[in-house]
Coordinates of C-alpha atoms in Angstrom, one line a residue:
X26 CA -26.8 29.4 13.5
X27 CA -27.2 31.8 16.0
X28 CA -27.1 29.5 19.4
X29 CA -26.7 26.8 18.4
X30 CA -24.2 24.2 20.1
X31 CA -20.6 23.6 18.4
X32 CA -19.5 20.5 18.2
X33 CA -15.9 20.8 19.6
X34 CA -13.8 18.4 17.3
X35 CA -10.7 18.5 19.7
X36 CA -12.9 17.2 23.0
X37 CA -11.9 13.1 23.4
X38 CA -15.6 11.8 23.5
X39 CA -16.3 12.4 19.9
X40 CA -13.0 10.8 18.7
X41 CA -15.3 8.0 18.1
X42 CA -18.8 6.8 17.4
X43 CA -20.7 6.2 20.7
X44 CA -23.0 2.9 20.4
X45 CA -24.7 2.7 23.7
X46 CA -27.1 -1.1 24.2
X47 CA -29.2 -2.3 26.9
X48 CA -29.5 -6.2 27.4
X49 CA -30.9 -8.0 30.3
X50 CA -32.1 -11.9 30.4
X51 CA -30.9 -14.1 27.0
X52 CA -30.2 -11.1 24.6
X53 CA -26.4 -12.1 25.2
X54 CA -26.1 -12.9 21.7
X55 CA -28.0 -11.3 20.4
X56 CA -26.6 -8.0 21.8
X57 CA -22.9 -9.8 20.8
X58 CA -24.5 -9.7 16.9
X59 CA -25.3 -6.5 16.6
X60 CA -22.2 -5.4 17.8
X61 CA -20.5 -7.7 14.9
X62 CA -22.5 -5.9 12.8
X63 CA -21.1 -2.4 13.9
X64 CA -17.9 -3.2 13.5
X65 CA -17.7 -5.3 10.7
X66 CA -19.1 -2.3 8.6
X67 CA -18.1 0.9 10.6
X68 CA -15.3 3.0 9.3
X69 CA -14.5 5.4 12.4
X70 CA -13.5 4.2 15.5
X71 CA -16.8 3.0 18.1
X72 CA -17.3 3.3 21.7
X73 CA -19.6 0.5 22.7
X74 CA -21.6 1.4 25.8
X75 CA -23.6 -1.7 27.3
X76 CA -26.1 -1.6 30.0
X77 CA -26.2 -5.5 31.6
X78 CA -27.1 -7.1 34.2
X79 CA -24.3 -8.3 36.6
X80 CA -24.6 -11.7 35.2
X81 CA -23.9 -11.1 31.9
X82 CA -21.1 -8.6 32.2
X83 CA -18.1 -11.0 32.6
X84 CA -19.6 -12.6 29.3
X85 CA -19.8 -9.5 27.2
X86 CA -16.2 -9.2 28.4
X87 CA -15.1 -12.8 27.4
X88 CA -16.9 -13.0 24.2
X89 CA -15.5 -8.9 22.9
X90 CA -11.9 -10.1 23.6
X91 CA -12.0 -13.2 21.2
X92 CA -13.2 -11.6 18.6
X93 CA -9.8 -11.2 16.3
X94 CA -7.4 -8.3 16.7
X95 CA -8.7 -6.8 12.8
X96 CA -11.7 -6.1 15.3
X97 CA -10.7 -5.3 18.3
X98 CA -8.5 -2.2 17.4
X99 CA -12.0 -0.9 15.5
X100 CA -13.7 -0.2 18.9
X101 CA -13.3 0.2 22.7
X102 CA -16.3 -1.1 25.1
X103 CA -17.6 0.1 28.6
X104 CA -19.9 -2.1 30.5
X105 CA -22.5 -0.6 33.3
X106 CA -24.4 -1.4 35.8
X107 CA -28.0 -1.2 35.2
X108 CA -29.4 1.8 37.3
X109 CA -31.9 4.5 37.5
X110 CA -31.2 7.8 39.1
X111 CA -35.0 9.1 40.2
X112 CA -38.4 6.9 41.0
X113 CA -38.8 3.5 41.4
X114 CA -36.2 1.0 39.9
X115 CA -38.0 -2.0 40.4
X116 CA -40.7 -0.4 38.3
X117 CA -38.8 1.1 35.3
X118 CA -37.2 -2.4 35.2
X119 CA -40.0 -3.8 34.6
X120 CA -42.0 -1.6 32.4
X121 CA -42.2 -3.2 29.0
X122 CA -38.8 -5.4 28.2
X123 CA -36.7 -6.1 30.7
X124 CA -34.3 -3.2 31.7
X125 CA -34.9 -1.4 28.4
X126 CA -36.7 1.9 30.2
X127 CA -32.5 2.1 30.8
X128 CA -32.6 3.6 27.4
X129 CA -34.2 6.8 29.2
X130 CA -31.3 7.4 31.0
X131 CA -28.2 7.4 29.2
X132 CA -27.7 11.7 29.1
X133 CA -28.0 11.7 33.0
X134 CA -25.4 8.8 33.2
X135 CA -22.8 8.8 30.3
X136 CA -22.5 12.9 31.6
X137 CA -19.1 13.2 29.4
X138 CA -20.5 12.0 26.3
X139 CA -21.7 14.6 23.8
X140 CA -23.9 12.8 21.3
X141 CA -24.9 8.8 21.3
X142 CA -26.7 6.1 19.0
X143 CA -29.0 4.4 21.3
X144 CA -30.5 0.6 19.2
X145 CA -31.6 -1.6 20.8
X146 CA -30.8 -4.9 20.7
X147 CA -32.2 -6.6 18.0
X148 CA -30.8 -4.3 15.3
X149 CA -28.4 -5.0 12.5
X150 CA -26.4 -2.9 10.3
X151 CA -25.8 -3.2 6.7
X152 CA -24.1 -0.4 5.9
X153 CA -22.1 2.1 7.9
X154 CA -23.0 3.8 11.0
X155 CA -20.7 6.3 10.5
X156 CA -23.5 7.0 7.6
X157 CA -26.2 8.0 10.6
X158 CA -23.7 9.4 12.1
X159 CA -24.0 12.4 10.1
X160 CA -27.7 13.4 10.3
X161 CA -26.2 14.7 13.9
X162 CA -24.6 17.9 11.9
X163 CA -28.1 18.0 10.2
X164 CA -29.9 18.4 13.1
X165 CA -31.4 22.2 13.4
X166 CA -31.1 24.3 16.4
X167 CA -33.6 23.0 18.5
X168 CA -33.3 18.7 17.6
X169 CA -31.5 16.8 20.3
X170 CA -33.0 13.1 18.8
X171 CA -33.5 11.4 15.6
X172 CA -35.8 8.7 15.0
X173 CA -37.9 7.1 12.2
X174 CA -41.5 6.9 12.2
X175 CA -43.4 3.9 13.4
X176 CA -45.1 3.7 10.5
X177 CA -45.4 5.1 7.4
X178 CA -49.2 4.1 7.1
X179 CA -51.3 6.4 9.7
X180 CA -54.1 3.9 8.8
X181 CA -52.7 0.5 9.4
X182 CA -50.1 2.6 12.0
X183 CA -50.3 1.2 15.7
X184 CA -50.5 5.0 17.3
X185 CA -53.1 6.4 15.3
X186 CA -55.5 3.7 15.6
X187 CA -55.3 2.4 19.2
X188 CA -52.7 4.7 21.0
X189 CA -55.2 6.5 25.1
X190 CA -51.4 8.2 25.0
X191 CA -50.2 11.8 23.1
X192 CA -48.5 10.0 20.5
X193 CA -45.2 12.1 17.7
X194 CA -46.8 13.0 14.6
X195 CA -49.5 11.1 13.0
X196 CA -49.0 7.7 13.1
X197 CA -45.6 7.7 16.3
X198 CA -41.7 7.3 16.2
X199 CA -39.7 3.8 16.8
X200 CA -37.2 4.5 19.1
X201 CA -34.7 0.6 18.7
X202 CA -32.7 3.3 16.4
X203 CA -32.2 6.7 18.3
X204 CA -29.4 9.1 17.8
X205 CA -29.2 11.4 20.5
X206 CA -27.2 15.0 21.3
X207 CA -27.0 14.3 24.9
X208 CA -25.5 17.8 25.3
X209 CA -28.7 19.2 24.3
X210 CA -31.3 17.1 26.3
X211 CA -29.3 17.6 29.3
X212 CA -29.0 21.9 28.9
X213 CA -32.9 21.9 27.8
X214 CA -36.0 22.1 29.7
X215 CA -38.8 20.6 27.5
X216 CA -42.3 21.7 27.7
X217 CA -45.1 19.0 29.7
X218 CA -48.5 18.6 30.5
X219 CA -47.5 18.8 34.1
X220 CA -45.3 21.6 34.8
X221 CA -46.2 25.1 32.9
X222 CA -42.5 26.4 32.9
X223 CA -40.9 23.5 31.6
X224 CA -38.7 20.6 33.3
X225 CA -35.4 18.9 32.7
X226 CA -35.2 15.3 30.9
X227 CA -34.6 14.4 34.2
X228 CA -37.2 15.5 36.2
X229 CA -39.2 15.2 33.7
X230 CA -39.2 11.2 33.8
X231 CA -40.8 10.0 36.9
X232 CA -43.3 12.1 36.6
X233 CA -44.9 11.2 33.2
X234 CA -44.4 7.9 34.2
X235 CA -46.6 8.1 36.9
X236 CA -49.2 10.3 34.6
X237 CA -49.7 8.2 32.1
X238 CA -48.9 4.8 33.2
X239 CA -52.2 2.9 33.1
X240 CA -52.1 4.3 29.2
X241 CA -48.7 3.3 27.8
X242 CA -48.6 -0.2 25.9
X243 CA -45.3 0.1 24.8
X244 CA -43.6 1.4 27.9
X245 CA -40.2 3.6 27.4
X246 CA -41.5 4.5 24.0
X247 CA -44.5 5.6 25.1
X248 CA -43.0 7.7 27.1
X249 CA -40.5 9.6 24.7
X250 CA -43.7 10.0 21.5
X251 CA -45.0 11.6 24.8
X252 CA -42.2 14.2 24.9
X253 CA -41.5 14.3 21.4
X254 CA -45.6 15.4 21.8
X255 CA -45.2 18.2 23.2
X256 CA -41.9 19.4 21.8
X257 CA -41.7 18.4 18.0
X258 CA -39.6 21.4 17.0
X259 CA -36.9 19.1 19.2
X260 CA -37.2 16.0 16.8
X261 CA -36.0 14.8 13.3
X262 CA -37.0 11.9 11.6
X263 CA -35.5 10.3 9.5
X264 CA -36.4 7.5 7.0
X265 CA -37.8 3.7 7.2
X266 CA -35.0 2.6 5.8
X267 CA -32.6 3.6 8.4
X268 CA -35.7 1.4 11.0
X269 CA -36.6 -1.5 8.8
X270 CA -38.8 -3.5 10.8
X271 CA -41.1 -6.7 9.6
X272 CA -44.2 -4.5 9.7
X273 CA -42.6 -2.8 6.9
X274 CA -43.0 -5.7 4.7
X275 CA -45.2 -8.3 6.3
X276 CA -48.6 -7.1 5.0
X277 CA -46.9 -5.8 1.9
X278 CA -44.1 -3.2 1.2
X279 CA -44.6 0.0 2.8
X280 CA -41.3 2.0 3.5
X281 CA -40.4 3.8 -0.1
X282 CA -36.9 4.5 1.4
X283 CA -35.9 0.9 1.7
X284 CA -36.7 -0.2 -2.4
X285 CA -35.0 2.7 -3.3
X286 CA -31.9 2.7 -1.6
X287 CA -32.4 -0.5 0.8
X288 CA -32.4 -1.5 4.1
X289 CA -29.6 0.4 5.9
X290 CA -30.8 -0.4 9.6
X291 CA -32.6 -4.2 9.9
X292 CA -35.0 -3.9 13.1
X293 CA -36.0 -7.7 14.6
X294 CA -38.7 -6.9 16.3
X295 CA -41.2 -9.5 17.4
X296 CA -38.4 -12.1 17.6
X297 CA -38.1 -12.7 14.0
X298 CA -34.6 -13.6 14.7
X299 CA -35.7 -16.3 16.0
X300 CA -38.6 -18.4 14.7
X301 CA -40.1 -19.2 11.1
X302 CA -42.1 -16.2 10.4
X303 CA -40.3 -14.0 9.0
X304 CA -37.5 -15.9 7.2
X305 CA -35.6 -13.0 5.9
X306 CA -35.1 -11.5 9.2
X307 CA -33.9 -15.0 10.6
X308 CA -31.6 -15.9 7.4
X309 CA -30.1 -11.7 7.8
X310 CA -29.5 -12.6 11.8
X311 CA -27.6 -16.5 10.9
X312 CA -25.3 -15.3 7.9
X313 CA -24.2 -12.2 10.4
X314 CA -23.6 -14.5 13.4
X315 CA -21.6 -17.2 11.5
X316 CA -19.3 -15.2 9.8
X317 CA -15.8 -16.1 10.4
X318 CA -14.8 -12.2 11.1
X319 CA -11.5 -12.5 8.8
X320 CA -13.3 -14.6 5.9
X321 CA -14.1 -12.7 2.4
X322 CA -17.4 -10.9 3.1
X323 CA -18.8 -12.1 -0.3
X324 CA -17.8 -15.6 -0.4
X325 CA -18.9 -16.4 3.6
X326 CA -21.3 -13.9 4.2
X327 CA -23.1 -12.3 1.3
X328 CA -23.9 -15.5 -1.6
X329 CA -24.8 -17.5 1.5
X330 CA -27.4 -14.8 2.1
X331 CA -28.5 -15.1 -1.3
X332 CA -29.3 -18.6 -0.8
X333 CA -30.9 -18.6 2.4
X334 CA -33.7 -16.0 0.6
X335 CA -34.6 -18.4 -2.1
X336 CA -36.1 -20.2 0.6
X337 CA -38.4 -17.0 1.2
X338 CA -39.8 -16.4 -1.6
X339 CA -43.4 -17.8 -0.6
X340 CA -43.0 -14.2 2.3
X341 CA -43.9 -11.2 1.1
X342 CA -40.7 -10.0 2.9
X343 CA -38.8 -12.6 0.9
X344 CA -40.5 -11.3 -2.7
X345 CA -38.7 -8.2 -2.2
X346 CA -35.3 -9.5 -1.7
X347 CA -33.3 -6.0 -3.2
X348 CA -35.0 -4.1 -0.9
X349 CA -32.6 -6.4 1.8
X350 CA -29.1 -6.9 -0.4
X351 CA -29.1 -3.6 -2.5
X352 CA -27.6 -2.1 0.3
X353 CA -25.9 -4.4 2.2
X354 CA -23.9 -5.7 -1.4
X355 CA -22.9 -2.2 -1.5
X356 CA -21.8 -1.9 1.5
X357 CA -19.7 -4.8 1.4
X358 CA -17.7 -3.5 -2.2
X359 CA -17.1 -0.4 -0.6
X360 CA -15.1 -2.9 2.4
X361 CA -13.6 -5.2 -0.3
X362 CA -11.8 -1.9 -1.6
X363 CA -11.2 -0.3 1.5
X364 CA -9.7 -3.8 3.0
X365 CA -7.8 -5.0 -0.3
X366 CA -7.6 -2.7 -3.4
X367 CA -6.3 -0.4 -0.8
X368 CA -4.3 -2.3 0.7
X369 CA -2.5 -3.8 -2.6
X370 CA -2.2 -0.2 -3.8
X371 CA -0.2 0.4 -1.1
X372 CA 2.5 -2.4 -1.4
X373 CA 2.7 -1.8 -4.4
X374 CA 3.9 0.8 -4.2
X375 CA 6.4 -0.1 -2.1

């Protein structure tokens, strides 16, 4: 299309799928389990961009090196310090969760990366990242980021009931899983409520925060909602099964995409991996955490998961196990076919 940016396939930055995460405080284990789920199921090579406090860097390096070589060859990792290019670093660092505002600065820091997927530490991949990465090819000429709705039902959504600032659409968007074309973000001038002529991404961040800081509750996610309220043509909205949270089942099932296809990405916000309020989410986290890398996926991951789910049927989320199991079962069958059947076939030919 005229004016649409092309993605040169020969570019070194596009040879792998870029995955970014920000980890501070006690998020080391959670981040490693997220990265593990990404490596278990991905097809193409991954490039991890881990933004972490200095004290966590040696821990990440040590733990990632302990993974078996059959998996470490599937990714490369880069670990960066926490930095904010504009405004007051301490203010940014304390905005909502520790260091979470770092995600706003990814286009500025990762200048050589064309596109990436940002996720929160409490995310688990239940299917290959490749499948979401393909969404980049579906962007039209103005879209430069993709997120899922914060809620499917505005009448019970947070933004539609309580927000005191502008937000995207009828129920806002959730930034825990965010696909970004960084090249487009860096070259766009964004409409806003401050400068009529538009501002670049970096120019906009701190003035926007200063204007709305007394009205935002969810930190950087609120700022992203404000940005895309003024620039709705820049956002691609993908369905809720790509960012499935407790809100999608704890009040009754309200994510139709997950009911039809199963959960693709699980987002255990509200700390549900670490308490007993949502045992279905905790079960998935613990099974992936405890899975020995080179064991049989069905025997050591899927069957233990089915067993754990039997203990969750007393909860609203536990009453719909097929929503949680459908996609991961499909994914593991594909992994099994790729690793076992293809491998045996190759050996048989020789």
